[in-house]
Coordinates of C-alpha atoms in Angstrom, one line a residue:
X1 CA 0.0 0.0 0.0
X2 CA 2.9 2.3 0.8
X3 CA 4.3 1.8 -2.7
X4 CA 0.9 2.8 -4.2
X5 CA 0.9 6.1 -2.2
X6 CA 4.5 6.8 -3.3
X7 CA 3.5 6.1 -6.9
X8 CA 0.5 8.5 -6.7
X9 CA 2.8 11.2 -5.3
X10 CA 5.3 10.7 -8.1
X11 CA 2.6 10.9 -10.7
X12 CA 1.3 14.1 -9.1
X13 CA 4.8 15.7 -9.2
X14 CA 5.2 14.6 -12.8
X15 CA 1.9 16.2 -13.8
X16 CA 2.9 19.4 -11.9
X17 CA 6.2 19.4 -13.7
X18 CA 4.4 19.2 -17.1
X19 CA 2.1 22.0 -16.1
X20 CA 5.0 24.3 -15.2
X21 CA 6.9 23.2 -18.4
X22 CA 3.9 23.9 -20.5
X23 CA 3.5 27.5 -19.2
X24 CA 7.2 28.2 -19.7
X25 CA 7.2 26.8 -23.3
X26 CA 4.2 28.9 -24.3
X27 CA 5.8 32.0 -22.8
X28 CA 9.0 31.3 -24.6
X29 CA 7.4 30.5 -28.0
X30 CA 4.8 33.1 -28.2
X31 CA 5.8 35.7 -25.5
X32 CA 2.4 34.9 -24.0
X33 CA 1.5 33.2 -20.8
X34 CA -0.8 30.2 -20.6
X35 CA -3.3 32.3 -18.7
X36 CA -3.3 35.1 -21.3
X37 CA -3.6 32.5 -24.1
X38 CA -6.6 31.0 -22.4
X39 CA -8.2 34.4 -21.9
X40 CA -7.8 35.2 -25.6
X41 CA -9.5 31.9 -26.4
X42 CA -12.4 32.7 -24.0
X43 CA -12.9 36.2 -25.6
X44 CA -12.6 34.6 -29.0
X45 CA -15.3 32.0 -28.1
X46 CA -17.8 34.6 -26.9
X47 CA -17.7 36.3 -30.3
X48 CA -18.6 33.1 -32.2
X49 CA -22.0 31.5 -32.3
X50 CA -20.8 28.0 -33.0
X51 CA -17.9 27.7 -30.6
X52 CA -17.9 26.2 -27.2
X53 CA -14.8 26.3 -25.0
X54 CA -14.5 25.2 -21.4
X55 CA -15.5 28.1 -19.2
X56 CA -17.6 29.9 -21.9
X57 CA -21.0 28.7 -20.7
X58 CA -22.8 31.3 -22.8
X59 CA -21.7 29.8 -26.0
X60 CA -23.6 26.9 -27.6
X61 CA -22.3 24.1 -29.8
X62 CA -24.4 22.9 -32.7
X63 CA -23.8 19.8 -34.9
X64 CA -26.5 20.5 -37.5
X65 CA -25.3 19.9 -41.0
X66 CA -21.9 18.6 -39.8
X67 CA -19.8 15.5 -39.9
X68 CA -16.7 14.6 -37.9
X69 CA -14.0 12.8 -40.0
X70 CA -11.5 10.8 -37.9
X71 CA -8.7 9.3 -40.0
X72 CA -7.2 6.4 -38.1
X73 CA -4.4 3.9 -38.7
X74 CA -3.4 1.5 -35.8
X75 CA -5.0 3.9 -33.2
X76 CA -6.6 1.2 -31.0
X77 CA -5.1 2.8 -27.9
X78 CA -6.7 6.2 -28.4
X79 CA -9.6 6.1 -30.9
X80 CA -12.0 4.9 -28.2
X81 CA -11.1 7.9 -26.0
X82 CA -11.7 10.3 -28.9
X83 CA -15.0 8.7 -29.8
X84 CA -16.2 8.7 -26.2
X85 CA -15.5 12.4 -26.1
X86 CA -17.4 13.1 -29.3
X87 CA -20.4 11.2 -28.2
X88 CA -20.3 12.8 -24.8
X89 CA -20.3 16.2 -26.6
X90 CA -23.6 15.2 -28.3
X91 CA -22.3 14.4 -31.7
X92 CA -24.8 11.8 -33.3
X93 CA -22.9 8.6 -34.0
X94 CA -24.1 8.5 -37.6
X95 CA -22.3 11.8 -38.1
X96 CA -18.9 10.5 -36.9
X97 CA -16.9 8.9 -39.7
X98 CA -13.9 6.8 -38.7
X99 CA -11.8 6.2 -41.8
X100 CA -9.7 3.1 -41.1
X101 CA -6.5 3.0 -43.1
X102 CA -5.6 -0.7 -43.3
X103 CA -5.0 -0.9 -39.5
X104 CA -3.4 -4.1 -38.1
X105 CA -4.9 -3.7 -34.7
X106 CA -8.5 -3.3 -33.4
X107 CA -9.1 0.3 -34.5
X108 CA -12.0 -0.6 -36.8
X109 CA -13.6 -2.9 -34.2
X110 CA -13.4 -0.3 -31.4
X111 CA -14.9 2.3 -33.6
X112 CA -17.8 -0.1 -34.6
X113 CA -18.4 -0.9 -31.0
X114 CA -19.1 2.8 -30.4
X115 CA -21.8 2.7 -33.0
X116 CA -20.1 5.2 -35.4
X117 CA -19.7 4.9 -39.1
X118 CA -16.6 3.0 -40.0
X119 CA -15.2 3.5 -43.6
X120 CA -12.6 1.1 -45.0
X121 CA -10.4 3.5 -46.7
X122 CA -8.9 1.3 -49.5
X123 CA -12.1 -0.6 -50.3
X124 CA -14.0 2.7 -50.6
X125 CA -11.4 4.1 -53.0
X126 CA -11.2 0.9 -55.0
X127 CA -14.9 0.7 -55.2
X128 CA -15.5 4.1 -56.7
X129 CA -12.4 5.0 -58.7
X130 CA -11.8 4.1 -62.3
X131 CA -8.2 2.9 -62.4
X132 CA -7.9 3.6 -66.1
X133 CA -8.2 7.3 -65.5
X134 CA -5.1 7.1 -63.3
X135 CA -3.3 4.9 -65.7
X136 CA -3.9 7.6 -68.4
X137 CA -1.9 10.0 -66.3
X138 CA 1.0 7.5 -65.9
X139 CA 0.0 6.7 -62.3
X140 CA 0.4 3.0 -61.8
X141 CA -0.8 0.7 -59.0
X142 CA 1.5 -1.1 -56.6
X143 CA 1.6 -4.8 -55.9
X144 CA -1.3 -4.6 -53.5
X145 CA -3.6 -3.0 -56.1
X146 CA -3.7 0.3 -54.1
X147 CA -3.4 3.8 -55.5
X148 CA 0.1 5.1 -55.0
X149 CA 0.6 6.6 -51.5
X150 CA -3.1 5.9 -50.8
X151 CA -2.7 3.0 -48.4
X152 CA -2.2 5.5 -45.6
X153 CA -2.0 9.2 -45.1
X154 CA -4.6 11.6 -43.8
X155 CA -5.2 13.2 -47.2
X156 CA -6.2 9.8 -48.7
X157 CA -8.4 9.0 -45.7
X158 CA -10.2 12.3 -46.2
X159 CA -10.6 11.5 -49.9
X160 CA -12.3 8.2 -48.9
X161 CA -14.6 10.2 -46.6
X162 CA -15.4 12.5 -49.5
X163 CA -16.5 9.5 -51.5
X164 CA -18.8 8.4 -48.7
X165 CA -20.3 11.9 -48.2
X166 CA -20.8 12.2 -52.0
X167 CA -22.6 8.9 -52.0
X168 CA -25.1 10.1 -49.3
X169 CA -25.6 13.4 -51.1
X170 CA -24.0 15.7 -48.6
X171 CA -24.2 19.4 -49.7
X172 CA -21.3 21.7 -50.3
X173 CA -22.1 23.8 -47.2
X174 CA -21.8 20.8 -44.9
X175 CA -19.3 21.4 -42.1
X176 CA -16.5 18.8 -41.9
X177 CA -14.5 18.5 -38.7
X178 CA -11.1 16.8 -39.1
X179 CA -10.0 15.2 -35.9
X180 CA -6.9 13.2 -35.1
X181 CA -7.5 9.7 -33.7
X182 CA -4.4 9.7 -31.5
X183 CA -5.3 12.6 -29.2
X184 CA -3.8 12.2 -25.7
X185 CA -3.6 14.2 -22.5
X186 CA -7.0 15.9 -22.8
X187 CA -8.1 17.6 -19.6
X188 CA -11.8 16.8 -20.5
X189 CA -13.6 14.2 -22.6
X190 CA -15.0 16.9 -24.9
X191 CA -12.7 17.2 -27.9
X192 CA -15.1 19.2 -30.1
X193 CA -15.3 22.0 -27.5
X194 CA -11.9 23.0 -28.7
X195 CA -12.8 23.2 -32.4
X196 CA -13.7 26.3 -34.3
X197 CA -16.7 26.4 -36.6
X198 CA -16.8 28.6 -39.7
X199 CA -18.4 32.0 -39.6
X200 CA -21.4 32.4 -41.8
X201 CA -19.9 35.4 -43.6
X202 CA -16.8 33.6 -44.9
X203 CA -16.4 32.1 -48.3
X204 CA -16.5 28.7 -46.5
X205 CA -12.9 27.6 -47.1
X206 CA -11.8 27.5 -43.5
X207 CA -12.6 29.1 -40.2
X208 CA -12.1 32.8 -40.3
X209 CA -10.2 34.2 -37.3
X210 CA -11.8 37.3 -35.8
X211 CA -10.9 39.1 -32.7
X212 CA -13.5 40.8 -30.5
X213 CA -11.1 43.8 -30.1
X214 CA -10.0 44.9 -33.5
X215 CA -7.4 47.3 -32.1
X216 CA -5.6 44.4 -30.5
X217 CA -5.5 42.2 -33.6
X218 CA -2.1 43.3 -34.7
X219 CA -0.6 42.9 -31.2
X220 CA -1.2 39.1 -31.1
X221 CA 1.2 36.8 -33.1
X222 CA -0.6 35.2 -35.9
X223 CA 0.7 31.8 -34.9
X224 CA -1.3 32.2 -31.7
X225 CA -4.4 32.9 -33.6
X226 CA -3.7 29.9 -35.8
X227 CA -3.3 27.8 -32.7
X228 CA -6.4 29.2 -31.1
X229 CA -8.5 28.8 -34.2
X230 CA -7.7 25.4 -35.6
X231 CA -5.6 23.4 -33.2
X232 CA -6.4 22.3 -29.7
X233 CA -5.8 24.9 -27.1
X234 CA -2.9 24.6 -24.6
X235 CA -5.0 22.4 -22.3
X236 CA -4.8 19.6 -24.8
X237 CA -1.0 19.3 -24.9
X238 CA 0.0 22.1 -22.7
X239 CA 3.5 20.9 -22.2
X240 CA 4.1 21.2 -26.0
X241 CA 4.5 24.5 -28.0
X242 CA 1.1 25.5 -29.4
X243 CA 2.1 26.9 -32.7
X244 CA 0.6 25.0 -35.6
X245 CA 3.9 24.8 -37.3
X246 CA 6.0 24.3 -34.2
X247 CA 3.9 21.3 -33.3
X248 CA 1.9 20.5 -36.5
X249 CA -0.9 18.4 -35.1
X250 CA -3.2 20.5 -37.3
X251 CA -5.7 17.7 -37.9
X252 CA -8.1 19.5 -35.6
X253 CA -9.8 21.9 -38.0
X254 CA -13.1 22.6 -39.8
X255 CA -13.7 23.1 -43.4
X256 CA -16.8 23.3 -45.6
X257 CA -17.3 20.2 -47.8
X258 CA -17.4 22.3 -51.0
X259 CA -14.0 23.8 -50.1
X260 CA -12.5 20.4 -49.2
X261 CA -13.5 19.1 -52.6
X262 CA -11.3 21.8 -54.2
X263 CA -8.3 21.1 -51.9
X264 CA -5.4 19.2 -53.5
X265 CA -5.3 15.7 -52.2
X266 CA -1.9 15.0 -50.6
X267 CA -0.8 12.3 -48.1
X268 CA 0.1 12.8 -44.5
X269 CA 0.6 16.3 -43.2
X270 CA 0.8 17.9 -46.6
X271 CA -3.0 18.2 -46.9
X272 CA -3.2 19.9 -43.5
X273 CA -0.5 22.3 -44.5
X274 CA -2.4 23.2 -47.7
X275 CA -5.5 23.9 -45.6
X276 CA -3.6 25.8 -43.1
X277 CA -2.2 28.1 -45.9
X278 CA -5.8 28.6 -46.9
X279 CA -6.6 29.7 -43.3
X280 CA -3.7 32.1 -43.3
X281 CA -5.0 33.5 -46.6
X282 CA -8.4 34.2 -45.0
X283 CA -6.9 36.2 -42.1
X284 CA -4.4 38.0 -44.3
X285 CA -0.8 37.2 -44.8
X286 CA 0.7 40.4 -43.3
X287 CA 1.6 38.5 -40.1
X288 CA 2.9 35.4 -41.8
X289 CA 6.4 36.1 -40.7
X290 CA 5.2 35.6 -37.1
X291 CA 4.5 32.0 -37.8
X292 CA 7.7 30.2 -36.8
X293 CA 8.2 28.2 -40.0
X294 CA 12.0 28.4 -39.9
X295 CA 12.1 27.5 -36.3
X296 CA 9.7 24.6 -36.7
X297 CA 12.3 22.8 -38.8
X298 CA 15.3 24.1 -37.1
X299 CA 14.2 23.1 -33.6
X300 CA 13.5 19.5 -34.7
X301 CA 17.1 18.4 -35.5
X302 CA 17.9 15.3 -33.6
X303 CA 14.3 14.1 -33.7
X304 CA 13.5 10.5 -34.8
X305 CA 13.8 10.1 -38.6
X306 CA 10.1 9.8 -39.3
X307 CA 9.5 13.2 -37.8
X308 CA 12.4 14.7 -39.8
X309 CA 10.7 13.4 -42.9
X310 CA 7.4 14.8 -41.8
X311 CA 8.8 18.2 -41.2
X312 CA 10.6 18.0 -44.5
X313 CA 7.3 17.3 -46.3
X314 CA 5.7 20.3 -44.6
X315 CA 8.7 22.5 -45.7
X316 CA 8.3 21.4 -49.3
X317 CA 4.6 21.9 -49.3
X318 CA 5.1 25.4 -47.9
X319 CA 7.6 26.0 -50.7
X320 CA 5.1 24.9 -53.2
X321 CA 2.5 27.4 -51.9
X322 CA 5.1 30.1 -51.9
X323 CA 5.9 29.4 -55.5
X324 CA 2.3 29.3 -56.5
X325 CA 1.5 32.5 -54.8
X326 CA 4.6 34.3 -56.1
X327 CA 6.1 34.6 -52.6
X328 CA 4.6 35.7 -49.3
X329 CA 5.9 38.5 -47.0
X330 CA 7.8 37.5 -43.9
X331 CA 9.3 34.3 -45.1
X332 CA 12.6 33.9 -46.9
X333 CA 12.7 30.9 -49.2
X334 CA 16.4 30.5 -48.6
X335 CA 15.7 30.2 -44.9
X336 CA 13.2 27.4 -45.5
X337 CA 15.6 25.5 -47.7
X338 CA 18.4 25.9 -45.2
X339 CA 16.3 24.7 -42.3
X340 CA 15.0 21.8 -44.3
X341 CA 18.5 20.7 -45.5
X342 CA 20.0 21.1 -42.0
X343 CA 17.3 18.8 -40.6
X344 CA 18.0 16.2 -43.2
X345 CA 21.7 16.4 -42.5
X346 CA 21.1 15.8 -38.8
X347 CA 19.1 12.7 -39.7
X348 CA 22.2 11.3 -41.4
X349 CA 21.5 7.7 -40.7
X350 CA 18.1 8.1 -42.2
X351 CA 19.2 10.1 -45.3
X352 CA 22.0 7.6 -46.1
X353 CA 19.7 4.6 -45.8
X354 CA 18.7 2.8 -49.0
X355 CA 15.4 4.7 -49.0
X356 CA 17.0 8.0 -48.2
X357 CA 17.4 9.5 -51.7
X358 CA 13.6 9.0 -52.2
X359 CA 12.6 11.2 -49.3
X360 CA 12.7 14.5 -51.1
X361 CA 11.4 12.9 -54.3
X362 CA 8.3 11.7 -52.5
X363 CA 7.7 15.1 -51.1
X364 CA 7.9 17.0 -54.4
X365 CA 4.6 18.4 -55.7
X366 CA 4.6 16.2 -58.8
X367 CA 4.5 13.2 -56.5
X368 CA 1.4 14.3 -54.7
X369 CA -2.0 12.7 -55.4
X370 CA -3.8 14.7 -58.2
X371 CA -6.2 17.5 -57.3
X372 CA -9.7 16.5 -56.2
X373 CA -11.2 17.9 -59.4
X374 CA -9.3 15.2 -61.3
X375 CA -10.2 12.6 -58.8
X376 CA -13.9 13.4 -59.1
X377 CA -13.7 12.9 -62.8
X378 CA -12.0 9.6 -62.2
X379 CA -14.6 8.3 -59.8
X380 CA -17.9 6.7 -60.6
X381 CA -19.8 8.8 -58.0
X382 CA -21.7 12.0 -58.9
X383 CA -21.1 14.4 -56.1
X384 CA -23.8 16.7 -54.8

């Protein structure tokens, strides 16, 4: 029994340490305390009809004309936690779509046990896509008869969800919530309370960030608004930096279905980065230099190889957007290239592996899945 008490004490001290570390990280990254950040979120919530944040009791949360898409691959340890939170928040189970990406564990079974809609990613894509259309573009199928890079990756999972939503006749103004299946360390079991809904006066691409005090808008780093608007607040992972680029768990966002259909389909974090750039476009790009893009890559040297590759993909996607838009203020292309290359050099063992030379090649724009407009033409479904 004494050992149990000692263990409880150690766990309490560990949690306290994480709390302290989280506050210090946020103050360091954004020059803003945790309390100030939370206060901003509260004021932000009170100016939005559809947002509900812990502590903002006067704000209601509505799930009308909405679906939650949860891409999942081998997430048996966490997907039940996420679904429990969604259901507790009042989301109808038929509006929760868990897209299982060839999981080897019980992810699909756990999702089915919660009564939500479970979509088999590859079977859905194979069922509705005409392969000859891809072959005409020189896109071949691998040994398992799957589309290239479509056996996993969040972009491909979302594409499968689009096929399902098209089949049931979902309209373009339907709100789609993208939610990670591996959320951990939540203070509450209400994940959707930390998501932002779109304003009715936007063009529907992504949530528009608005401040209740216009005079203060320019005083708050844009990265903080990005974090406040489309990632979980500091409560979710409060011991990690909250900038969307510093810790790019930006799978927590909302987008209108019609806008999502126009989004380039990319695998992994590339899709989220494309959507994030759309969000930045909505709020204006004058403050883009305050998003720590360079630091995001630079700070991750020494990380496990898979994360280095992930950040590399993000860097390349940002470069693609920069080139498409003709450059954006506040970001030097050379700085991005330098940070990207430095990160790859740090992962020397990874880069020099047999697969190393293909890392950058896989991240190049021409290797991404074709835009959705093409995919729609290649599929047998007529979308609403």
